[in-house]
Coordinates of C-alpha atoms and ligand atoms in Angstrom, one line a residue:
X41 CA -75.9 12.7 -14.2
X42 CA -78.2 15.6 -13.4
X43 CA -79.2 18.7 -15.3
X44 CA -80.4 22.1 -14.1
X45 CA -82.2 24.6 -16.2
X46 CA -81.9 28.2 -15.0
X47 CA -80.0 31.4 -15.7
X48 CA -76.3 30.7 -15.4
X49 CA -73.4 32.9 -14.2
X50 CA -69.9 31.7 -14.8
X51 CA -66.5 33.1 -15.9
X52 CA -64.3 33.1 -18.9
X53 CA -61.0 34.6 -17.8
X54 CA -62.0 37.5 -15.5
X55 CA -65.2 38.2 -17.5
X56 CA -68.6 37.0 -16.5
X57 CA -70.7 35.0 -18.9
X58 CA -74.5 35.1 -18.3
X59 CA -76.8 32.6 -20.0
X60 CA -80.4 33.7 -19.6
X61 CA -81.9 30.3 -20.3
X62 CA -79.1 27.9 -19.5
X63 CA -78.5 24.2 -18.9
X64 CA -75.9 23.0 -16.4
X65 CA -75.1 19.2 -16.6
X66 CA -73.3 17.6 -13.6
X67 CA -72.0 14.1 -13.4
X68 CA -69.1 12.0 -12.1
X69 CA -65.6 12.4 -13.4
X70 CA -63.2 9.4 -13.6
X71 CA -62.7 9.5 -9.8
X72 CA -66.4 9.4 -9.2
X73 CA -66.5 13.1 -8.0
X74 CA -69.5 15.1 -9.3
X75 CA -68.2 17.8 -11.7
X76 CA -69.6 20.1 -14.3
X77 CA -70.0 18.1 -17.6
X78 CA -71.4 20.8 -19.8
X79 CA -72.7 24.3 -19.5
X80 CA -74.4 26.5 -22.1
X81 CA -77.7 27.6 -23.5
X82 CA -80.7 25.3 -22.9
X83 CA -81.5 25.3 -26.6
X84 CA -78.0 24.3 -27.7
X85 CA -77.4 21.7 -25.1
X86 CA -80.7 19.9 -24.5
X87 CA -80.5 17.8 -27.6
X88 CA -77.2 16.3 -26.5
X89 CA -78.8 15.1 -23.3
X90 CA -82.3 14.0 -24.5
X91 CA -83.0 11.5 -21.7
X92 CA -81.5 13.4 -18.8
X93 CA -84.0 14.5 -16.1
X94 CA -83.9 18.3 -15.9
X95 CA -84.6 20.3 -12.7
X96 CA -86.2 23.5 -14.0
X97 CA -85.6 26.6 -11.8
X98 CA -87.4 29.5 -13.5
X99 CA -86.3 32.9 -12.4
X100 CA -83.3 31.5 -10.5
X101 CA -79.6 32.1 -11.2
X102 CA -77.0 29.3 -10.8
X103 CA -73.6 30.6 -10.0
X104 CA -70.3 29.1 -8.7
X105 CA -70.2 28.5 -4.9
X106 CA -68.2 31.3 -3.2
X107 CA -64.6 30.9 -2.1
X108 CA -63.7 32.6 1.2
X109 CA -59.9 33.0 1.2
X110 CA -59.6 33.9 4.9
X111 CA -61.9 33.1 7.8
X112 CA -61.5 32.1 11.5
X113 CA -63.7 29.2 12.6
X114 CA -63.3 30.0 16.3
X115 CA -64.4 33.6 15.9
X116 CA -68.1 33.3 15.1
X117 CA -68.8 34.6 18.6
X118 CA -66.3 37.4 18.3
X119 CA -68.1 39.0 15.4
X120 CA -69.4 42.5 16.2
X121 CA -67.3 43.1 19.3
X122 CA -65.6 46.5 18.7
X123 CA -62.2 47.6 19.9
X124 CA -59.8 50.4 19.4
X125 CA -58.0 48.6 16.6
X126 CA -56.5 45.1 16.0
X127 CA -54.3 44.6 19.0
X128 CA -56.8 45.4 21.8
X129 CA -59.4 43.5 19.8
X130 CA -57.2 40.4 19.9
X131 CA -56.3 40.8 23.5
X132 CA -59.8 41.6 24.9
X133 CA -62.1 39.6 22.7
X134 CA -60.4 37.1 20.4
X135 CA -57.8 35.4 22.6
X136 CA -60.3 34.8 25.5
X137 CA -62.8 33.2 23.1
X138 CA -60.2 31.1 21.3
X139 CA -59.0 29.7 24.7
X140 CA -62.4 27.9 25.0
X141 CA -61.4 25.7 22.1
X142 CA -59.3 23.6 24.4
X143 CA -62.5 21.6 25.0
X144 CA -63.4 19.2 22.2
X145 CA -67.1 19.5 22.9
X146 CA -66.8 23.3 22.5
X147 CA -65.0 22.8 19.2
X148 CA -67.6 20.3 17.9
X149 CA -70.6 22.6 18.4
X150 CA -68.7 25.6 17.0
X151 CA -67.7 23.5 13.9
X152 CA -71.3 22.4 13.3
X153 CA -72.6 26.0 13.5
X154 CA -69.7 27.4 11.4
X155 CA -70.1 25.1 8.5
X156 CA -73.9 25.4 8.5
X157 CA -73.4 29.2 8.4
X158 CA -71.0 28.9 5.4
X159 CA -73.4 26.8 3.5
X160 CA -76.4 29.1 4.3
X161 CA -74.4 31.9 2.8
X162 CA -73.3 30.0 -0.3
X163 CA -69.7 29.6 0.7
X164 CA -68.4 26.2 -0.6
X165 CA -64.7 26.5 -0.2
X166 CA -62.8 28.2 2.7
X167 CA -59.3 28.7 3.8
X168 CA -59.7 28.7 7.6
X169 CA -57.8 29.4 10.8
X170 CA -58.6 27.0 13.6
X171 CA -57.1 27.8 17.1
X172 CA -53.7 26.7 18.5
X173 CA -55.4 23.5 19.8
X174 CA -55.1 20.5 17.5
X175 CA -58.5 19.3 18.5
X176 CA -60.0 22.4 16.9
X177 CA -58.6 21.3 13.5
X178 CA -60.0 17.8 14.0
X179 CA -63.4 19.1 14.8
X180 CA -63.5 21.5 11.9
X181 CA -62.1 19.2 9.2
X182 CA -64.1 16.3 10.6
X183 CA -67.3 18.2 10.1
X184 CA -66.3 19.5 6.7
X185 CA -65.6 16.0 5.6
X186 CA -69.1 14.9 6.8
X187 CA -70.6 17.7 4.7
X188 CA -68.3 17.0 1.7
X189 CA -67.0 20.5 1.8
X190 CA -63.8 21.7 0.2
X191 CA -62.0 23.1 3.2
X192 CA -58.4 24.0 3.9
X193 CA -57.5 24.7 7.6
X194 CA -54.6 24.7 10.0
X195 CA -53.7 24.8 13.7
X196 CA -52.5 28.2 14.7
X197 CA -48.9 28.5 15.6
X198 CA -48.4 31.0 18.4
X199 CA -45.6 30.3 21.0
X200 CA -45.1 33.9 22.3
X201 CA -46.9 37.1 23.2
X202 CA -50.1 35.1 23.8
X203 CA -51.9 34.1 27.0
X204 CA -51.7 30.9 28.9
X205 CA -54.1 28.4 27.4
X206 CA -53.5 29.6 23.9
X207 CA -49.8 29.8 23.7
X208 CA -48.2 26.6 22.3
X209 CA -44.8 25.1 22.8
X210 CA -42.4 25.6 19.9
X211 CA -41.3 22.0 19.3
X212 CA -44.6 20.4 20.0
X213 CA -46.5 22.9 17.8
X214 CA -44.4 21.8 14.8
X215 CA -44.8 18.1 15.7
X216 CA -48.5 18.7 15.9
X217 CA -48.6 20.5 12.6
X218 CA -46.8 17.7 10.8
X219 CA -49.1 15.1 12.4
X220 CA -52.2 17.1 11.2
X221 CA -50.8 17.4 7.7
X222 CA -50.4 13.7 7.6
X223 CA -53.8 13.1 9.1
X224 CA -55.9 15.6 6.9
X225 CA -54.1 16.9 3.8
X226 CA -55.6 15.4 0.7
X227 CA -58.2 13.4 2.5
X228 CA -61.4 13.7 0.4
X229 CA -61.7 17.4 -0.4
X230 CA -59.7 18.6 2.6
X231 CA -56.4 20.4 2.7
X232 CA -54.0 21.6 5.4
X233 CA -52.5 25.1 5.8
X234 CA -49.4 25.8 7.9
X235 CA -50.7 28.6 10.0
X236 CA -48.4 31.0 11.9
X237 CA -50.8 33.5 13.3
X238 CA -48.6 36.5 12.6
X239 CA -45.0 37.5 13.2
X240 CA -45.5 38.9 16.8
X241 CA -46.9 35.7 18.2
X242 CA -44.3 33.3 16.8
X243 CA -40.7 33.0 17.9
X244 CA -38.0 32.9 15.2
X245 CA -37.6 29.2 15.9
X246 CA -41.3 28.6 15.3
X247 CA -41.3 30.6 12.0
X248 CA -38.2 28.7 10.9
X249 CA -39.8 25.4 11.7
X250 CA -42.9 26.4 9.8
X251 CA -40.7 27.2 6.8
X252 CA -39.0 23.8 7.1
X253 CA -42.4 22.1 7.0
X254 CA -43.5 24.3 4.1
X255 CA -40.4 23.2 2.1
X256 CA -41.0 19.5 3.1
X257 CA -44.7 19.7 2.1
X258 CA -44.9 22.0 -1.0
X259 CA -48.4 20.9 -1.7
X260 CA -49.9 22.2 1.6
X261 CA -51.0 25.8 2.0
X262 CA -49.6 28.5 4.2
X263 CA -51.8 31.1 5.7
X264 CA -51.0 34.1 8.0
X265 CA -51.6 37.8 8.4
X266 CA -49.5 40.7 7.2
X267 CA -49.5 44.6 7.4
X268 CA -53.0 45.0 8.6
X269 CA -52.6 47.6 11.3
X270 CA -50.0 50.4 12.0
X271 CA -49.4 49.3 15.7
X272 CA -48.9 45.7 14.5
X273 CA -46.3 46.9 12.0
X274 CA -44.5 49.0 14.6
X275 CA -44.4 45.9 16.8
X276 CA -42.8 43.8 14.0
X277 CA -40.3 46.5 13.4
X278 CA -39.2 46.3 17.0
X279 CA -38.9 42.5 16.8
X280 CA -37.0 42.6 13.5
X281 CA -35.4 46.0 13.2
X282 CA -33.2 45.0 10.3
X283 CA -35.9 43.5 8.2
X284 CA -36.7 45.5 5.0
X285 CA -40.4 45.1 5.7
X286 CA -43.0 43.1 7.6
X287 CA -43.6 40.9 4.6
X288 CA -39.8 40.3 4.2
X289 CA -39.8 38.6 7.6
X290 CA -42.0 35.8 6.2
X291 CA -39.7 35.7 3.2
X292 CA -36.7 35.2 5.4
X293 CA -38.3 32.1 6.9
X294 CA -39.3 30.6 3.6
X295 CA -43.0 31.3 4.0
X296 CA -43.7 33.1 0.7
X297 CA -44.6 30.8 -2.2
X298 CA -47.5 29.6 -4.3
X299 CA -50.3 28.4 -2.1
X300 CA -49.3 30.9 0.6
X301 CA -52.1 33.3 1.4
X302 CA -51.7 36.4 3.5
X303 CA -54.7 38.3 4.9
X304 CA -54.9 42.1 4.5
X305 CA -51.6 43.3 2.8
X306 CA -52.8 46.9 3.4
X307 CA -49.7 48.8 4.5
X308 CA -47.2 47.3 2.0
X309 CA -45.1 49.1 -0.6
X310 CA -44.3 48.3 -4.2
X311 CA -41.2 46.3 -3.3
X312 CA -43.5 44.1 -1.2
X313 CA -46.0 43.8 -4.0
X314 CA -43.2 42.8 -6.4
X315 CA -42.1 40.2 -3.8
X316 CA -45.7 38.8 -3.6
X317 CA -45.7 38.5 -7.4
X318 CA -42.2 37.0 -7.8
X319 CA -42.9 34.4 -5.0
X320 CA -46.4 33.5 -6.2
X321 CA -47.9 34.6 -2.9
X322 CA -51.5 35.7 -2.7
X323 CA -53.5 38.3 -0.7
X324 CA -56.8 37.6 1.0
X325 CA -58.6 41.0 0.8
X326 CA -60.8 41.3 3.9
X327 CA -62.8 44.6 3.5
X328 CA -65.5 44.2 6.1
X329 CA -62.8 43.4 8.7
X330 CA -60.6 46.3 7.6
X331 CA -63.4 48.7 7.8
X332 CA -64.7 47.4 11.2
X333 CA -61.3 47.4 12.9
X334 CA -60.2 50.6 11.2
X335 CA -57.2 48.9 9.7
X336 CA -57.1 50.7 6.3
X337 CA -57.8 50.0 2.7
X338 CA -56.3 47.4 0.3
X339 CA -54.9 49.2 -2.7
X340 CA -56.4 47.4 -5.7
X341 CA -54.8 49.6 -8.4
X342 CA -51.3 49.0 -7.0
X343 CA -52.0 45.3 -6.7
X344 CA -53.1 45.1 -10.3
X345 CA -50.1 47.1 -11.4
X346 CA -47.7 44.7 -9.5
X347 CA -49.7 41.7 -10.8
X348 CA -49.9 39.5 -7.7
X349 CA -52.9 37.3 -7.0
X350 CA -55.7 38.2 -4.6
X351 CA -59.3 37.3 -3.8
X352 CA -61.9 38.2 -1.3
X353 CA -62.4 37.0 2.3
X354 CA -64.8 37.6 5.1
X355 CA -62.2 37.4 7.9
X356 CA -64.9 36.5 10.4
X357 CA -64.8 37.5 13.3
X358 CA -62.9 40.7 12.5
X359 CA -65.2 40.7 9.5
X360 CA -68.8 41.6 10.1
X361 CA -70.5 39.0 7.9
X362 CA -70.4 35.5 6.5
X363 CA -72.2 36.8 3.4
X364 CA -70.2 37.1 0.3
X365 CA -72.6 39.9 -0.8
X366 CA -71.6 42.0 2.2
X367 CA -68.0 41.3 1.5
X368 CA -68.3 42.3 -2.2
X369 CA -70.1 45.5 -1.3
X370 CA -67.4 46.4 1.2
X371 CA -64.8 45.6 -1.4
X372 CA -66.5 48.1 -3.7
X373 CA -66.2 50.8 -1.1
X374 CA -62.6 49.9 -0.4
X375 CA -61.7 49.9 -4.1
X376 CA -62.4 53.6 -4.3
X377 CA -61.0 54.6 -0.9
X378 CA -57.8 52.6 -1.2
X379 CA -57.0 53.8 -4.7
X380 CA -53.8 55.8 -5.0
X381 CA -55.6 57.8 -7.7
X382 CA -59.2 58.7 -7.4
X383 CA -62.0 57.3 -9.5
X384 CA -61.4 53.5 -9.4
X385 CA -64.7 51.8 -9.3
X386 CA -64.6 48.0 -9.3
X387 CA -67.2 46.5 -11.7
X388 CA -69.7 44.1 -10.2
X389 CA -68.4 41.2 -12.5
X390 CA -65.0 41.8 -11.0
X391 CA -66.2 41.8 -7.5
X392 CA -68.0 38.5 -8.1
X393 CA -64.9 37.0 -9.8
X394 CA -62.8 38.0 -6.8
X395 CA -65.0 35.9 -4.5
X396 CA -65.2 32.9 -6.9
X397 CA -62.9 32.1 -9.8
X398 CA -60.4 34.7 -8.8
X399 CA -60.2 33.5 -5.2
X400 CA -59.9 29.9 -6.4
X401 CA -57.0 30.9 -8.7
X402 CA -55.3 32.8 -5.9
X403 CA -55.5 29.7 -3.8
X404 CA -54.1 27.5 -6.5
X405 CA -57.5 25.9 -7.2
X406 CA -58.3 27.3 -10.7
X407 CA -60.3 24.8 -12.6
X408 CA -61.2 22.9 -9.5
X409 CA -63.7 25.2 -7.7
X410 CA -65.0 28.8 -8.1
X411 CA -66.3 28.4 -11.6
X412 CA -68.7 26.2 -13.6
X413 CA -66.5 25.3 -16.6
X414 CA -66.5 21.6 -17.5
X415 CA -64.3 19.7 -15.1
X416 CA -64.9 22.0 -12.1
X417 CA -66.3 20.3 -9.0
X418 CA -70.1 20.9 -9.0
X419 CA -70.3 23.3 -6.1
X420 CA -72.9 26.0 -6.9
X421 CA -75.5 28.3 -5.4
X422 CA -79.1 28.7 -6.6
X423 CA -79.7 32.4 -6.2
X424 CA -83.3 33.8 -6.0
X425 CA -83.2 37.4 -7.2
X426 CA -86.8 37.7 -5.9
X427 CA -85.8 36.9 -2.4
X428 CA -87.1 40.2 -1.0
X429 CA -89.6 42.7 -2.4
X430 CA -86.9 45.3 -2.9
X431 CA -84.6 42.8 -4.7
X432 CA -87.4 41.6 -6.9
X433 CA -88.2 45.2 -7.8
X434 CA -84.6 46.1 -8.6
X435 CA -83.9 42.9 -10.5
X436 CA -86.9 43.4 -12.7
X437 CA -85.6 46.9 -13.6
X438 CA -82.0 45.9 -14.3
X439 CA -81.2 46.9 -17.9
X440 CA -78.1 44.7 -18.2
X441 CA -75.9 42.2 -16.3
X442 CA -73.9 44.9 -14.5
X443 CA -77.1 46.4 -13.1
X444 CA -78.4 43.0 -12.1
X445 CA -75.2 42.0 -10.3
X446 CA -74.9 45.4 -8.6
X447 CA -78.4 45.1 -7.3
X448 CA -77.6 41.6 -5.8
X449 CA -74.3 42.8 -4.3
X450 CA -75.8 46.0 -2.8
X451 CA -79.1 44.6 -1.5
X452 CA -78.2 40.9 -1.1
X453 CA -77.4 38.7 1.9
X454 CA -78.1 35.1 2.9
X455 CA -81.8 35.4 1.8
X456 CA -80.5 35.4 -1.8
X457 CA -79.1 31.9 -1.4
X458 CA -82.0 29.6 -2.0
X459 CA -79.9 26.5 -2.0
X460 CA -76.2 25.6 -1.8
X461 CA -75.3 22.5 -3.8
X462 CA -72.1 20.6 -2.9
X463 CA -70.3 18.3 -5.2
X464 CA -70.7 14.7 -4.0
X465 CA -68.5 11.6 -4.3
X466 CA -70.8 9.4 -6.4
X467 CA -68.9 6.2 -6.4
Ligands
GUN533 N1 -53.7 39.2 13.2 C1 -53.4 38.2 14.1 N2 -54.4 37.5 14.5 C2 -55.5 38.0 13.8 C3 -56.9 37.7 13.8 O1 -57.4 36.8 14.5 N3 -57.7 38.5 13.1 C4 -57.2 39.6 12.4 N4 -58.0 40.3 11.6 N5 -55.9 39.9 12.4 C5 -55.1 39.1 13.1
ZN534 ZN1 -57.7 36.9 10.0

């Protein structure tokens, strides 16, 4: 057991709870995994744990580790390469880089860097695309396991409209996917996601095979992209002229269900939103990527009206930052731009929720990660609001929690994360 005394930020429902002088007690659950045992004010809790050593962190805020709902491990080196939209960006920058992951040594060094970068930025859970090479999944999940990280990942399925060296073969890709599910899903804190890249790069046979695997393994995740870019949507329309919408193609193949997460969901209509809700499918909102690639704006108001789940994602390397602070700030901009009616301004507590407890809920991990309620795995960040002179000045002047959180979101980056603490398997 271990206790931390600091300010604490956590969530009750969608609302933030802030304990100025708090105590967080972490210790093993019945499986020996380090979880939150108690959280509350220092004064009220200390007497219940009189002999427990307490690490005192004055001036620091302990908050849940961030959950990144959509990120590409092989695209670290694609970040910041501009293009005239998604399709030329994929062809000219992304696919050539992803080809390099045929080499296990290349995968290994990229995995080490990628996971270190997640941790430096306070991200403790991620739903991640690997490449179409199975060795890329082995490298990533092997490294995540070494670091005790909660990581869900999958081999990309792409058997058409992709270059040599990246294109996989339909039957073998499904055999490989099933082998990877059996190898990795449920091992320690790891999960597997069936990962068709997007409709244009998978044949109908591959999408159908993915759907068969999804039905056979209801506990694994599904991840893909949908309705990100107008040219992409026109391409899908040519491939499936009779489909009601792009999203409905995934439905046709049995790829919408709980634990299915689709990045972007920008150019969708209310029927699609109702379909997301009725199938329990979630959206990974990727605002820095959408702004960088000029894709468009996620419509928060329409999403909330329809009532489907969503959370925030970096979408590195279309995304421009590993930092959840940058993603939350971009989401704030998008919340206003994408609104069907003007005036929507997402509150900072809501932005933070979307990148922690909300994202965990959308992934089917509510009560497991993304929050600090008792029973949650003890993944958290120690935030230093004095990390830069400007942050220190703004934090000192904050009149309430909203002002403090907005200052952190607007001015923050990896420098705010003093330490990332990962739940350990204790026995
Ligand atoms: N659509 C298909 N592949 C990708 C990708 O790698 N990144 C983004 N942003 N969209 C995609
Ligand atoms: Zn993506």
